[in-house]
């Protein structure tokens, strides 16, 4: 195979890792107490990335759609689980809700992007499917975390306001409407912000990677544009799904606000 | 038994009927087997030591919390036969801490007409000005921002916001706690004013002062702690 990029050797990795010394020296001098965490984070990221490199090489050799879909499903479930882990409040079924929202939104959007827009043939070609799915998942998970965290926060701090509306005859939907809107905005803000500065402040990782790998910049930006819209759509859908499922859980069909179903993490 | 329960009552159908009501929090019964009626035109006080669950009872009457045992009846029909928004537009619970939205007093009063249940009604400025006149305030009060209101004024707005919807029952959960006496009288006047318009209207009060209970209610229901 004709390589158009420089292959990184082990010595070069060690050199790069030595850059971590800068962080550690700063931590020691300024007594930030982060030394141990920096070591841990450095080692973890190296081990995790080397491992995933091997996993991906194996995945890219796969030719059976069910096996590739299984890999995608595992990635999705992990995204769903970690989206919940960064929220400050919990209710029963929150993991199921997040996994379901992320699964439905990313499956739909990644599917449309792969088959309808990029028109990959065969559709399950892991070289396209897996990185695309990964990027969409990563952003959808941030969106859903921010959205449901904000929603649960708003219901808790705005309890008096919401119950005042319920006591005056509002339906649960009418009472929750403002909180739902705010939560959705919160979930969408990182995506909108990154679209605004795209190419000016930030050169996105995927585009940079393609350019390093020898792709023409004008081709790389086209991929980036597609992925940008896929991310925006999937994040919006995942956030809406997560909020609505939380809404159904935290407001009963008898139009009661059920904060007793919510518990705050210590 | 629910089926023959109402036939035991003679004559008038109670506005609210409480039957074998029980409320549990984290497997502990707060109260159990409550039984009382609220008749048209009546003003009832719920009394009991602090922690006996007076607030919880009023919240349960407003159907804000799930109840673990028993039944509630409104105008002779079991509560579950009503849509909750309709029921709550007829039986309004007023909280000790008024919760207003950002904006002027008038914005707050108009907000409730956006709810589907009140769509057929509209903001009645004359009625509001009559309420305000009864409190010795003029229409400049309507333009005040809700953030600039004192605690007592905010409670006045919360009261008018509820009364303009012409409910049948008001559930008043220590509505005048920590307010100055002048505002306390103003709020009581407001409730009397609303009740005069239809003598069938009834109230349920909890209060931290006995004077107020004697002033505004005729009958007491005492909550025994379990």
GROMACS .gro file of C-alpha atoms in nm:
model
  492
    1UNK     CA    1   0.000   0.000   0.000
    2UNK     CA    2   0.122   0.344  -0.089
    3UNK     CA    3   0.167   0.547   0.229
    4UNK     CA    4   0.139   0.923   0.190
    5UNK     CA    5   0.205   0.998   0.556
    6UNK     CA    6   0.492   0.940   0.802
    7UNK     CA    7   0.454   0.633   1.022
    8UNK     CA    8   0.512   0.709   1.391
    9UNK     CA    9   0.755   0.476   1.568
   10UNK     CA   10   0.781   0.383   1.937
   11UNK     CA   11   1.069   0.623   2.006
   12UNK     CA   12   0.862   0.908   1.869
   13UNK     CA   13   0.575   0.811   2.100
   14UNK     CA   14   0.806   0.823   2.399
   15UNK     CA   15   0.929   1.166   2.291
   16UNK     CA   16   0.569   1.288   2.266
   17UNK     CA   17   0.487   1.139   2.605
   18UNK     CA   18   0.777   1.333   2.755
   19UNK     CA   19   0.578   1.649   2.681
   20UNK     CA   20   0.365   1.542   2.975
   21UNK     CA   21   0.665   1.638   3.191
   22UNK     CA   22   0.575   2.002   3.125
   23UNK     CA   23   0.237   1.950   3.289
   24UNK     CA   24   0.391   1.759   3.575
   25UNK     CA   25   0.659   2.023   3.640
   26UNK     CA   26   0.391   2.294   3.642
   27UNK     CA   27   0.186   2.091   3.884
   28UNK     CA   28   0.480   2.039   4.119
   29UNK     CA   29   0.602   2.399   4.107
   30UNK     CA   30   0.258   2.549   4.159
   31UNK     CA   31   0.158   2.275   4.404
   32UNK     CA   32  -0.155   2.190   4.211
   33UNK     CA   33  -0.152   1.836   4.344
   34UNK     CA   34  -0.229   1.701   3.998
   35UNK     CA   35   0.094   1.502   3.951
   36UNK     CA   36  -0.054   1.161   4.017
   37UNK     CA   37  -0.365   1.230   3.812
   38UNK     CA   38  -0.155   1.351   3.519
   39UNK     CA   39   0.052   1.031   3.525
   40UNK     CA   40  -0.261   0.823   3.541
   41UNK     CA   41  -0.433   1.016   3.264
   42UNK     CA   42  -0.124   0.994   3.045
   43UNK     CA   43  -0.082   0.621   3.091
   44UNK     CA   44  -0.453   0.554   3.050
   45UNK     CA   45  -0.480   0.750   2.728
   46UNK     CA   46  -0.174   0.576   2.578
   47UNK     CA   47  -0.295   0.228   2.670
   48UNK     CA   48  -0.654   0.293   2.562
   49UNK     CA   49  -0.551   0.440   2.227
   50UNK     CA   50  -0.298   0.165   2.146
   51UNK     CA   51  -0.563  -0.095   2.229
   52UNK     CA   52  -0.831   0.074   2.023
   53UNK     CA   53  -0.584   0.090   1.736
   54UNK     CA   54  -0.560  -0.290   1.737
   55UNK     CA   55  -0.937  -0.325   1.779
   56UNK     CA   56  -1.003  -0.095   1.486
   57UNK     CA   57  -0.753  -0.280   1.265
   58UNK     CA   58  -0.947  -0.595   1.341
   59UNK     CA   59  -1.283  -0.424   1.286
   60UNK     CA   60  -1.168  -0.289   0.950
   61UNK     CA   61  -1.101  -0.642   0.830
   62UNK     CA   62  -1.460  -0.745   0.908
   63UNK     CA   63  -1.689  -0.807   0.618
   64UNK     CA   64  -2.002  -0.940   0.790
   65UNK     CA   65  -2.262  -0.666   0.855
   66UNK     CA   66  -2.395  -0.823   1.180
   67UNK     CA   67  -2.050  -0.817   1.339
   68UNK     CA   68  -1.990  -0.455   1.236
   69UNK     CA   69  -2.332  -0.355   1.364
   70UNK     CA   70  -2.250  -0.529   1.692
   71UNK     CA   71  -1.936  -0.317   1.725
   72UNK     CA   72  -2.148  -0.009   1.654
   73UNK     CA   73  -2.405  -0.118   1.912
   74UNK     CA   74  -2.138  -0.162   2.179
   75UNK     CA   75  -2.004   0.187   2.103
   76UNK     CA   76  -2.358   0.326   2.129
   77UNK     CA   77  -2.429   0.159   2.462
   78UNK     CA   78  -2.101   0.288   2.602
   79UNK     CA   79  -2.191   0.638   2.485
   80UNK     CA   80  -2.533   0.606   2.648
   81UNK     CA   81  -2.385   0.488   2.977
   82UNK     CA   82  -2.118   0.756   2.993
   83UNK     CA   83  -2.369   1.028   2.907
   84UNK     CA   84  -2.555   0.943   3.228
   85UNK     CA   85  -2.241   0.920   3.438
   86UNK     CA   86  -2.175   1.289   3.406
   87UNK     CA   87  -2.519   1.397   3.529
   88UNK     CA   88  -2.568   1.506   3.888
   89UNK     CA   89  -2.911   1.354   3.943
   90UNK     CA   90  -3.060   1.014   3.870
   91UNK     CA   91  -3.397   0.847   3.828
   92UNK     CA   92  -3.482   0.484   3.768
   93UNK     CA   93  -3.447   0.404   3.401
   94UNK     CA   94  -3.220   0.698   3.319
   95UNK     CA   95  -2.962   0.463   3.162
   96UNK     CA   96  -3.223   0.295   2.947
   97UNK     CA   97  -3.359   0.636   2.842
   98UNK     CA   98  -3.021   0.770   2.739
   99UNK     CA   99  -2.914   0.457   2.555
  100UNK     CA  100  -3.245   0.447   2.370
  101UNK     CA  101  -3.226   0.817   2.273
  102UNK     CA  102  -2.867   0.791   2.154
  103UNK     CA  103  -2.930   0.465   1.971
  104UNK     CA  104  -3.236   0.590   1.785
  105UNK     CA  105  -3.091   0.929   1.692
  106UNK     CA  106  -2.745   0.813   1.583
  107UNK     CA  107  -2.874   0.506   1.399
  108UNK     CA  108  -3.112   0.724   1.200
  109UNK     CA  109  -2.868   1.005   1.122
  110UNK     CA  110  -2.562   0.786   1.060
  111UNK     CA  111  -2.775   0.562   0.841
  112UNK     CA  112  -2.898   0.853   0.632
  113UNK     CA  113  -2.546   0.997   0.605
  114UNK     CA  114  -2.382   0.669   0.502
  115UNK     CA  115  -2.641   0.539   0.260
  116UNK     CA  116  -2.815   0.852   0.139
  117UNK     CA  117  -2.551   1.125   0.140
  118UNK     CA  118  -2.200   0.979   0.114
  119UNK     CA  119  -2.344   0.666  -0.056
  120UNK     CA  120  -2.086   0.424   0.075
  121UNK     CA  121  -2.090   0.089  -0.101
  122UNK     CA  122  -2.133  -0.153   0.070
  123UNK     CA  123  -2.309   0.052   0.341
  124UNK     CA  124  -2.145  -0.140   0.623
  125UNK     CA  125  -1.788  -0.063   0.510
  126UNK     CA  126  -1.629  -0.011   0.854
  127UNK     CA  127  -1.377   0.240   0.722
  128UNK     CA  128  -1.665   0.487   0.691
  129UNK     CA  129  -1.926   0.357   0.932
  130UNK     CA  130  -1.716   0.328   1.247
  131UNK     CA  131  -1.539   0.670   1.247
  132UNK     CA  132  -1.860   0.847   1.144
  133UNK     CA  133  -2.059   0.673   1.413
  134UNK     CA  134  -1.790   0.752   1.667
  135UNK     CA  135  -1.797   1.122   1.593
  136UNK     CA  136  -2.175   1.144   1.594
  137UNK     CA  137  -2.191   0.947   1.919
  138UNK     CA  138  -1.932   1.164   2.091
  139UNK     CA  139  -2.128   1.480   2.021
  140UNK     CA  140  -2.472   1.333   2.084
  141UNK     CA  141  -2.354   1.214   2.422
  142UNK     CA  142  -2.239   1.560   2.524
  143UNK     CA  143  -2.569   1.704   2.407
  144UNK     CA  144  -2.784   1.458   2.597
  145UNK     CA  145  -2.577   1.493   2.915
  146UNK     CA  146  -2.608   1.871   2.916
  147UNK     CA  147  -2.975   1.859   2.821
  148UNK     CA  148  -3.104   1.613   3.080
  149UNK     CA  149  -2.877   1.750   3.351
  150UNK     CA  150  -3.016   2.097   3.289
  151UNK     CA  151  -3.372   1.961   3.273
  152UNK     CA  152  -3.344   1.781   3.607
  153UNK     CA  153  -3.176   2.086   3.759
  154UNK     CA  154  -3.449   2.316   3.633
  155UNK     CA  155  -3.728   2.096   3.768
  156UNK     CA  156  -3.560   2.086   4.109
  157UNK     CA  157  -3.482   2.455   4.143
  158UNK     CA  158  -3.801   2.562   3.966
  159UNK     CA  159  -4.029   2.332   4.162
  160UNK     CA  160  -4.235   2.615   4.315
  161UNK     CA  161  -4.286   2.779   3.977
  162UNK     CA  162  -4.383   2.454   3.804
  163UNK     CA  163  -4.618   2.345   4.080
  164UNK     CA  164  -4.774   2.692   4.086
  165UNK     CA  165  -4.863   2.641   3.720
  166UNK     CA  166  -5.000   2.292   3.787
  167UNK     CA  167  -5.216   2.422   4.073
  168UNK     CA  168  -5.361   2.682   3.837
  169UNK     CA  169  -5.473   2.416   3.589
  170UNK     CA  170  -5.171   2.373   3.363
  171UNK     CA  171  -5.118   2.032   3.206
  172UNK     CA  172  -4.785   1.866   3.275
  173UNK     CA  173  -4.674   1.968   2.928
  174UNK     CA  174  -4.769   2.332   2.981
  175UNK     CA  175  -4.595   2.335   3.318
  176UNK     CA  176  -4.275   2.177   3.183
  177UNK     CA  177  -4.263   2.366   2.857
  178UNK     CA  178  -4.012   2.634   2.962
  179UNK     CA  179  -3.783   2.381   3.128
  180UNK     CA  180  -3.790   2.160   2.818
  181UNK     CA  181  -3.699   2.453   2.595
  182UNK     CA  182  -3.414   2.564   2.818
  183UNK     CA  183  -3.277   2.210   2.839
  184UNK     CA  184  -3.286   2.167   2.463
  185UNK     CA  185  -3.107   2.498   2.412
  186UNK     CA  186  -2.842   2.393   2.661
  187UNK     CA  187  -2.791   2.062   2.481
  188UNK     CA  188  -2.753   2.233   2.144
  189UNK     CA  189  -2.519   2.517   2.246
  190UNK     CA  190  -2.184   2.331   2.210
  191UNK     CA  191  -2.280   2.214   1.861
  192UNK     CA  192  -2.393   2.559   1.749
  193UNK     CA  193  -2.084   2.722   1.901
  194UNK     CA  194  -1.848   2.484   1.726
  195UNK     CA  195  -2.028   2.535   1.394
  196UNK     CA  196  -1.991   2.911   1.433
  197UNK     CA  197  -1.612   2.904   1.474
  198UNK     CA  198  -1.555   2.604   1.247
  199UNK     CA  199  -1.247   2.655   1.032
  200UNK     CA  200  -1.165   2.991   1.192
  201UNK     CA  201  -1.080   2.908   1.548
  202UNK     CA  202  -1.083   2.531   1.528
  203UNK     CA  203  -0.964   2.293   1.263
  204UNK     CA  204  -1.168   1.985   1.340
  205UNK     CA  205  -0.985   1.665   1.425
  206UNK     CA  206  -1.127   1.459   1.145
  207UNK     CA  207  -1.035   1.712   0.880
  208UNK     CA  208  -0.685   1.753   1.023
  209UNK     CA  209  -0.647   1.377   1.024
  210UNK     CA  210  -0.751   1.343   0.664
  211UNK     CA  211  -0.511   1.615   0.559
  212UNK     CA  212  -0.225   1.449   0.751
  213UNK     CA  213  -0.314   1.124   0.580
  214UNK     CA  214  -0.269   1.289   0.244
  215UNK     CA  215  -0.619   1.391   0.145
  216UNK     CA  216  -0.660   1.721  -0.038
  217UNK     CA  217  -0.782   1.993   0.199
  218UNK     CA  218  -1.065   2.078  -0.039
  219UNK     CA  219  -1.187   1.718  -0.017
  220UNK     CA  220  -1.137   1.701   0.357
  221UNK     CA  221  -1.360   2.005   0.421
  222UNK     CA  222  -1.639   1.839   0.225
  223UNK     CA  223  -1.635   1.543   0.460
  224UNK     CA  224  -1.625   1.784   0.749
  225UNK     CA  225  -1.933   1.967   0.625
  226UNK     CA  226  -2.129   1.645   0.601
  227UNK     CA  227  -2.024   1.529   0.945
  228UNK     CA  228  -2.106   1.870   1.091
  229UNK     CA  229  -2.468   1.852   0.984
  230UNK     CA  230  -2.493   1.489   1.087
  231UNK     CA  231  -2.364   1.582   1.432
  232UNK     CA  232  -2.603   1.876   1.464
  233UNK     CA  233  -2.905   1.666   1.368
  234UNK     CA  234  -2.814   1.369   1.586
  235UNK     CA  235  -2.738   1.592   1.886
  236UNK     CA  236  -3.073   1.765   1.855
  237UNK     CA  237  -3.262   1.436   1.824
  238UNK     CA  238  -3.074   1.272   2.110
  239UNK     CA  239  -3.131   1.574   2.335
  240UNK     CA  240  -3.503   1.588   2.254
  241UNK     CA  241  -3.538   1.215   2.309
  242UNK     CA  242  -3.353   1.226   2.639
  243UNK     CA  243  -3.555   1.522   2.765
  244UNK     CA  244  -3.891   1.377   2.662
  245UNK     CA  245  -3.821   1.040   2.822
  246UNK     CA  246  -3.711   1.218   3.141
  247UNK     CA  247  -4.025   1.433   3.122
  248UNK     CA  248  -4.248   1.125   3.100
  249UNK     CA  249  -4.071   0.981   3.402
  250UNK     CA  250  -4.070   1.292   3.619
  251UNK     CA  251  -4.425   1.407   3.544
  252UNK     CA  252  -4.700   1.154   3.602
  253UNK     CA  253  -4.999   1.110   3.371
  254UNK     CA  254  -5.202   1.266   3.652
  255UNK     CA  255  -5.007   1.588   3.592
  256UNK     CA  256  -4.799   1.570   3.907
  257UNK     CA  257  -4.434   1.669   3.933
  258UNK     CA  258  -4.265   1.361   4.077
  259UNK     CA  259  -3.938   1.490   4.217
  260UNK     CA  260  -3.950   1.200   4.463
  261UNK     CA  261  -3.833   0.990   4.169
  262UNK     CA  262  -3.518   1.200   4.146
  263UNK     CA  263  -3.216   1.156   4.367
  264UNK     CA  264  -2.910   1.374   4.386
  265UNK     CA  265  -2.571   1.211   4.379
  266UNK     CA  266  -2.355   1.283   4.681
  267UNK     CA  267  -6.762   0.152   5.046
  268UNK     CA  268  -6.729   0.405   4.769
  269UNK     CA  269  -7.057   0.310   4.604
  270UNK     CA  270  -7.286   0.388   4.896
  271UNK     CA  271  -7.066   0.646   5.056
  272UNK     CA  272  -7.248   0.949   4.921
  273UNK     CA  273  -7.591   0.815   5.005
  274UNK     CA  274  -7.494   0.826   5.369
  275UNK     CA  275  -7.480   1.203   5.350
  276UNK     CA  276  -7.803   1.384   5.407
  277UNK     CA  277  -7.910   1.654   5.169
  278UNK     CA  278  -7.632   1.866   5.029
  279UNK     CA  279  -7.348   1.713   4.829
  280UNK     CA  280  -7.015   1.817   4.978
  281UNK     CA  281  -6.779   2.008   4.753
  282UNK     CA  282  -6.492   1.791   4.869
  283UNK     CA  283  -6.521   1.460   5.044
  284UNK     CA  284  -6.221   1.290   5.201
  285UNK     CA  285  -6.260   0.920   5.259
  286UNK     CA  286  -6.013   0.698   5.445
  287UNK     CA  287  -5.727   0.903   5.312
  288UNK     CA  288  -5.373   0.794   5.395
  289UNK     CA  289  -5.035   0.937   5.299
  290UNK     CA  290  -4.706   0.761   5.330
  291UNK     CA  291  -4.355   0.896   5.286
  292UNK     CA  292  -4.068   0.650   5.266
  293UNK     CA  293  -4.276   0.373   5.425
  294UNK     CA  294  -4.385   0.590   5.717
  295UNK     CA  295  -4.751   0.687   5.747
  296UNK     CA  296  -4.786   1.061   5.797
  297UNK     CA  297  -5.160   1.033   5.847
  298UNK     CA  298  -5.414   0.760   5.784
  299UNK     CA  299  -5.791   0.707   5.774
  300UNK     CA  300  -5.875   1.075   5.737
  301UNK     CA  301  -6.243   1.136   5.695
  302UNK     CA  302  -6.409   1.475   5.654
  303UNK     CA  303  -6.624   1.679   5.418
  304UNK     CA  304  -6.610   2.033   5.296
  305UNK     CA  305  -6.955   2.176   5.232
  306UNK     CA  306  -7.044   2.464   5.000
  307UNK     CA  307  -6.987   2.801   5.161
  308UNK     CA  308  -6.779   2.656   5.439
  309UNK     CA  309  -6.441   2.771   5.570
  310UNK     CA  310  -6.254   2.484   5.729
  311UNK     CA  311  -5.928   2.494   5.924
  312UNK     CA  312  -5.683   2.206   5.931
  313UNK     CA  313  -5.507   2.216   6.266
  314UNK     CA  314  -5.237   2.002   6.418
  315UNK     CA  315  -4.888   2.012   6.557
  316UNK     CA  316  -4.607   2.107   6.322
  317UNK     CA  317  -4.494   1.799   6.135
  318UNK     CA  318  -4.842   1.647   6.147
  319UNK     CA  319  -4.868   1.683   5.770
  320UNK     CA  320  -5.105   1.977   5.725
  321UNK     CA  321  -4.926   2.092   5.413
  322UNK     CA  322  -4.918   1.740   5.276
  323UNK     CA  323  -5.292   1.714   5.327
  324UNK     CA  324  -5.360   2.034   5.134
  325UNK     CA  325  -5.121   1.920   4.859
  326UNK     CA  326  -5.306   1.590   4.844
  327UNK     CA  327  -5.640   1.770   4.824
  328UNK     CA  328  -5.497   1.962   4.526
  329UNK     CA  329  -5.390   1.629   4.378
  330UNK     CA  330  -5.028   1.746   4.363
  331UNK     CA  331  -4.893   1.430   4.525
  332UNK     CA  332  -4.995   1.067   4.489
  333UNK     CA  333  -5.197   0.936   4.784
  334UNK     CA  334  -5.137   0.585   4.908
  335UNK     CA  335  -5.480   0.507   5.051
  336UNK     CA  336  -5.838   0.624   5.029
  337UNK     CA  337  -6.045   0.839   4.797
  338UNK     CA  338  -6.117   1.201   4.723
  339UNK     CA  339  -6.452   1.316   4.590
  340UNK     CA  340  -6.529   1.646   4.423
  341UNK     CA  341  -6.892   1.754   4.382
  342UNK     CA  342  -7.015   1.399   4.430
  343UNK     CA  343  -6.779   1.233   4.184
  344UNK     CA  344  -6.460   1.049   4.255
  345UNK     CA  345  -6.151   1.251   4.170
  346UNK     CA  346  -6.019   1.016   3.904
  347UNK     CA  347  -6.328   1.088   3.692
  348UNK     CA  348  -6.203   1.444   3.639
  349UNK     CA  349  -5.916   1.555   3.420
  350UNK     CA  350  -5.660   1.692   3.667
  351UNK     CA  351  -5.620   2.034   3.499
  352UNK     CA  352  -5.998   2.086   3.519
  353UNK     CA  353  -6.011   1.976   3.881
  354UNK     CA  354  -5.719   2.203   3.970
  355UNK     CA  355  -5.885   2.497   3.797
  356UNK     CA  356  -6.177   2.445   4.037
  357UNK     CA  357  -5.979   2.361   4.349
  358UNK     CA  358  -5.675   2.588   4.363
  359UNK     CA  359  -5.391   2.540   4.607
  360UNK     CA  360  -5.206   2.849   4.723
  361UNK     CA  361  -4.856   2.805   4.850
  362UNK     CA  362  -4.688   2.988   5.136
  363UNK     CA  363  -4.415   3.106   4.898
  364UNK     CA  364  -4.568   3.269   4.591
  365UNK     CA  365  -4.392   3.171   4.267
  366UNK     CA  366  -4.417   3.442   4.004
  367UNK     CA  367  -4.269   3.455   3.657
  368UNK     CA  368  -4.040   3.729   3.528
  369UNK     CA  369  -4.227   4.030   3.397
  370UNK     CA  370  -4.492   4.270   3.523
  371UNK     CA  371  -4.780   4.194   3.756
  372UNK     CA  372  -5.010   4.199   3.455
  373UNK     CA  373  -4.787   3.946   3.270
  374UNK     CA  374  -4.824   3.717   3.568
  375UNK     CA  375  -5.201   3.753   3.573
  376UNK     CA  376  -5.228   3.696   3.198
  377UNK     CA  377  -4.995   3.396   3.191
  378UNK     CA  378  -5.257   3.149   3.315
  379UNK     CA  379  -5.488   3.219   3.021
  380UNK     CA  380  -5.235   3.047   2.796
  381UNK     CA  381  -5.323   2.716   2.961
  382UNK     CA  382  -5.563   2.512   2.754
  383UNK     CA  383  -5.812   2.477   3.038
  384UNK     CA  384  -5.861   2.856   3.057
  385UNK     CA  385  -5.864   2.923   2.682
  386UNK     CA  386  -6.236   3.001   2.684
  387UNK     CA  387  -6.180   3.276   2.941
  388UNK     CA  388  -5.984   3.593   2.893
  389UNK     CA  389  -5.804   3.844   3.109
  390UNK     CA  390  -6.069   4.065   3.273
  391UNK     CA  391  -5.908   4.397   3.356
  392UNK     CA  392  -6.216   4.540   3.526
  393UNK     CA  393  -6.242   4.245   3.761
  394UNK     CA  394  -5.872   4.278   3.849
  395UNK     CA  395  -5.907   4.652   3.912
  396UNK     CA  396  -6.203   4.577   4.139
  397UNK     CA  397  -5.987   4.334   4.338
  398UNK     CA  398  -5.709   4.592   4.358
  399UNK     CA  399  -5.954   4.864   4.464
  400UNK     CA  400  -6.071   4.639   4.747
  401UNK     CA  401  -5.708   4.639   4.863
  402UNK     CA  402  -5.670   5.015   4.820
  403UNK     CA  403  -5.437   4.987   4.521
  404UNK     CA  404  -5.473   5.143   4.179
  405UNK     CA  405  -5.391   5.023   3.830
  406UNK     CA  406  -5.026   5.133   3.848
  407UNK     CA  407  -4.973   4.814   4.048
  408UNK     CA  408  -5.029   4.614   3.728
  409UNK     CA  409  -4.717   4.753   3.563
  410UNK     CA  410  -4.482   4.682   3.856
  411UNK     CA  411  -4.214   4.422   3.771
  412UNK     CA  412  -4.258   4.105   3.974
  413UNK     CA  413  -3.893   4.124   4.087
  414UNK     CA  414  -3.961   4.456   4.263
  415UNK     CA  415  -4.253   4.327   4.471
  416UNK     CA  416  -4.230   4.272   4.844
  417UNK     CA  417  -4.316   3.928   4.982
  418UNK     CA  418  -4.664   4.048   5.075
  419UNK     CA  419  -4.726   4.209   4.735
  420UNK     CA  420  -4.610   3.895   4.557
  421UNK     CA  421  -4.860   3.695   4.763
  422UNK     CA  422  -5.135   3.942   4.668
  423UNK     CA  423  -5.051   3.882   4.300
  424UNK     CA  424  -5.055   3.506   4.354
  425UNK     CA  425  -5.398   3.535   4.518
  426UNK     CA  426  -5.546   3.748   4.241
  427UNK     CA  427  -5.391   3.516   3.980
  428UNK     CA  428  -5.590   3.233   4.136
  429UNK     CA  429  -5.912   3.421   4.218
  430UNK     CA  430  -5.957   3.563   3.866
  431UNK     CA  431  -6.010   3.203   3.747
  432UNK     CA  432  -6.324   3.175   3.965
  433UNK     CA  433  -6.238   2.851   4.143
  434UNK     CA  434  -6.491   2.680   4.371
  435UNK     CA  435  -6.243   2.592   4.647
  436UNK     CA  436  -5.926   2.758   4.772
  437UNK     CA  437  -5.669   2.555   4.963
  438UNK     CA  438  -5.466   2.806   5.161
  439UNK     CA  439  -5.142   2.664   5.293
  440UNK     CA  440  -5.020   2.912   5.558
  441UNK     CA  441  -5.066   3.184   5.299
  442UNK     CA  442  -4.996   3.474   5.532
  443UNK     CA  443  -4.701   3.338   5.730
  444UNK     CA  444  -4.423   3.596   5.775
  445UNK     CA  445  -4.635   3.881   5.634
  446UNK     CA  446  -4.715   4.206   5.811
  447UNK     CA  447  -5.060   4.239   5.965
  448UNK     CA  448  -5.180   4.489   5.708
  449UNK     CA  449  -5.111   4.246   5.424
  450UNK     CA  450  -5.267   3.961   5.622
  451UNK     CA  451  -5.592   4.155   5.647
  452UNK     CA  452  -5.569   4.252   5.281
  453UNK     CA  453  -5.542   3.888   5.175
  454UNK     CA  454  -5.829   3.786   5.401
  455UNK     CA  455  -6.038   4.067   5.252
  456UNK     CA  456  -5.957   3.940   4.907
  457UNK     CA  457  -6.078   3.589   4.993
  458UNK     CA  458  -6.401   3.725   5.145
  459UNK     CA  459  -6.456   3.937   4.836
  460UNK     CA  460  -6.420   3.630   4.611
  461UNK     CA  461  -6.647   3.423   4.836
  462UNK     CA  462  -6.922   3.687   4.836
  463UNK     CA  463  -6.956   3.661   4.459
  464UNK     CA  464  -7.078   3.301   4.498
  465UNK     CA  465  -7.180   3.186   4.847
  466UNK     CA  466  -7.112   2.822   4.755
  467UNK     CA  467  -6.738   2.886   4.737
  468UNK     CA  468  -6.541   2.728   5.017
  469UNK     CA  469  -6.193   2.744   5.168
  470UNK     CA  470  -5.957   2.519   5.360
  471UNK     CA  471  -5.691   2.696   5.568
  472UNK     CA  472  -5.383   2.606   5.759
  473UNK     CA  473  -5.235   2.878   5.973
  474UNK     CA  474  -4.969   2.925   6.234
  475UNK     CA  475  -5.185   3.163   6.437
  476UNK     CA  476  -5.501   3.069   6.624
  477UNK     CA  477  -5.630   3.425   6.586
  478UNK     CA  478  -5.641   3.386   6.211
  479UNK     CA  479  -5.809   3.047   6.233
  480UNK     CA  480  -6.082   3.193   6.452
  481UNK     CA  481  -6.113   3.494   6.225
  482UNK     CA  482  -6.149   3.316   5.892
  483UNK     CA  483  -6.287   2.966   5.961
  484UNK     CA  484  -6.593   2.823   6.131
  485UNK     CA  485  -6.490   2.463   6.177
  486UNK     CA  486  -6.167   2.280   6.254
  487UNK     CA  487  -6.037   1.943   6.153
  488UNK     CA  488  -5.757   1.827   6.378
  489UNK     CA  489  -5.476   1.612   6.240
  490UNK     CA  490  -5.357   1.362   6.498
  491UNK     CA  491  -4.998   1.260   6.458
  492UNK     CA  492  -4.960   0.885   6.428
   0.00000   0.00000   0.00000
